[in-house]
Coordinates of C-alpha atoms in Angstrom, one line a residue:
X1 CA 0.0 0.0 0.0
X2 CA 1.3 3.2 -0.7
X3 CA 0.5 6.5 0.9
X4 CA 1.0 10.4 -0.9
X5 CA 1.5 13.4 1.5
X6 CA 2.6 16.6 -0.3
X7 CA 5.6 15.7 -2.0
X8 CA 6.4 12.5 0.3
X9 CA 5.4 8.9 -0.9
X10 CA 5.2 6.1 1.5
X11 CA 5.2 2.5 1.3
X12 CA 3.2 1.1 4.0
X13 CA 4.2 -2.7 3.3
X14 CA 6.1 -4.4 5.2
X15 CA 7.3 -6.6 1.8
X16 CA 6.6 -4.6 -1.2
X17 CA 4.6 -6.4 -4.0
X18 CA 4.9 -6.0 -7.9
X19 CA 1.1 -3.8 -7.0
X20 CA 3.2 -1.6 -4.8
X21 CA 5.2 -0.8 -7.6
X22 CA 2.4 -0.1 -10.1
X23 CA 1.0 2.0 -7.1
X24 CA 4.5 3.9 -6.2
X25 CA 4.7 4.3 -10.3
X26 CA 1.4 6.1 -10.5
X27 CA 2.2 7.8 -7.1
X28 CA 5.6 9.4 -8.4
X29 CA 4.5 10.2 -12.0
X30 CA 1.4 12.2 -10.6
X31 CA 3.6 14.1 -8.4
X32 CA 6.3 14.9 -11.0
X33 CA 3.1 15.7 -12.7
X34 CA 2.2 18.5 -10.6
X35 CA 5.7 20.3 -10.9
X36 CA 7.5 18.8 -7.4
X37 CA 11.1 19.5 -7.9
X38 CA 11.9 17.2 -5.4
X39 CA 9.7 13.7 -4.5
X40 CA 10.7 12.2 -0.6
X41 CA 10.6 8.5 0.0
X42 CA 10.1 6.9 3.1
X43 CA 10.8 3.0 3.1
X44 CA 10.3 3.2 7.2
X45 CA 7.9 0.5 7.3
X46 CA 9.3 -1.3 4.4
X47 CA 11.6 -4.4 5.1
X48 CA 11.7 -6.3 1.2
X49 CA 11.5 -4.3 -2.3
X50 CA 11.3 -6.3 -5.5
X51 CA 14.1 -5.5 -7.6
X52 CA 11.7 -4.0 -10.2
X53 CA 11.1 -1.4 -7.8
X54 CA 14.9 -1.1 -6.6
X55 CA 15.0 -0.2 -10.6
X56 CA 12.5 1.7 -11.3
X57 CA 14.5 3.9 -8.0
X58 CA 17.4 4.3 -9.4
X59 CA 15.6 4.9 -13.0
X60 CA 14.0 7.8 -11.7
X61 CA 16.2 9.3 -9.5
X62 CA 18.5 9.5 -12.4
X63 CA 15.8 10.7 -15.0
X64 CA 15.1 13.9 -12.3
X65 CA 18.9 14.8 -11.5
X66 CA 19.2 15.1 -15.7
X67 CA 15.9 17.6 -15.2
X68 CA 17.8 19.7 -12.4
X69 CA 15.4 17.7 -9.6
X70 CA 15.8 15.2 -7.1
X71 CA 14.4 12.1 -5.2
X72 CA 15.5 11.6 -1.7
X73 CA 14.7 8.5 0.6
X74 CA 14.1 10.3 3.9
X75 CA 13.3 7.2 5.9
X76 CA 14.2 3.4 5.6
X77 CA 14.2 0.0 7.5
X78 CA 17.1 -1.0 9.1
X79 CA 17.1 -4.2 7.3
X80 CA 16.2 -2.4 4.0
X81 CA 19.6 -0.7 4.1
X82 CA 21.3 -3.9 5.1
X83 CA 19.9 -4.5 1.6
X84 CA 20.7 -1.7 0.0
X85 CA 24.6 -1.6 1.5
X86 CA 24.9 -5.5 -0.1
X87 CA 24.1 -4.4 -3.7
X88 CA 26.0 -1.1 -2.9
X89 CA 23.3 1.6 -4.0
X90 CA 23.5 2.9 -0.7
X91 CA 26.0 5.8 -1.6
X92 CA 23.8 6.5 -5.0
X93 CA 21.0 7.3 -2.8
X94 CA 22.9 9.6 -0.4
X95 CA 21.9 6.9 2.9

């Protein structure tokens, strides 16, 4: 389940589904949408993220520093970042 405040989106699973991704996808192409410069990610909650969402991450975050913008993951999961550090996208996301 994913959850829009302002400029923030936030996965609410605890393991992220292929549904959470076509939710986040909708999510973050609404708000880049509306003009955001810059869209916040919180994984707090979120302990597992299929790889097609890992890539649609780093996708995006790249497609939005090439427009002068930025995507920031504000919050994440302990074990999330275990994750992260063990593929080593960790530093590409500033965590």
């Amino acid at each position: 389940m994913i959850r829009v405040e302002n400029n923030k989106i936030t996965i609410e699973s605890s393991i992220a589904t292929l549904e959470d991704k076509n939710e986040f996808r909708t999510a973050f192409t609404k708000l880049t949408n509306e003009g955001h410069r810059e869209i916040l990610i919180d994984l707090l909650r979120t302990t597992v993220l299929p790889s097609e969402l890992i890539g649609f991450l780093i996708d995006r975050k790249r497609k939005l520093q090439q427009k002068g913008k930025s995507m920031k993951i504000v919050a994440i999961n302990e074990i999330l970042k275990k994750q992260f550090d063990s593929i080593k996208i960790s530093e590409y996301f500033d965590l």
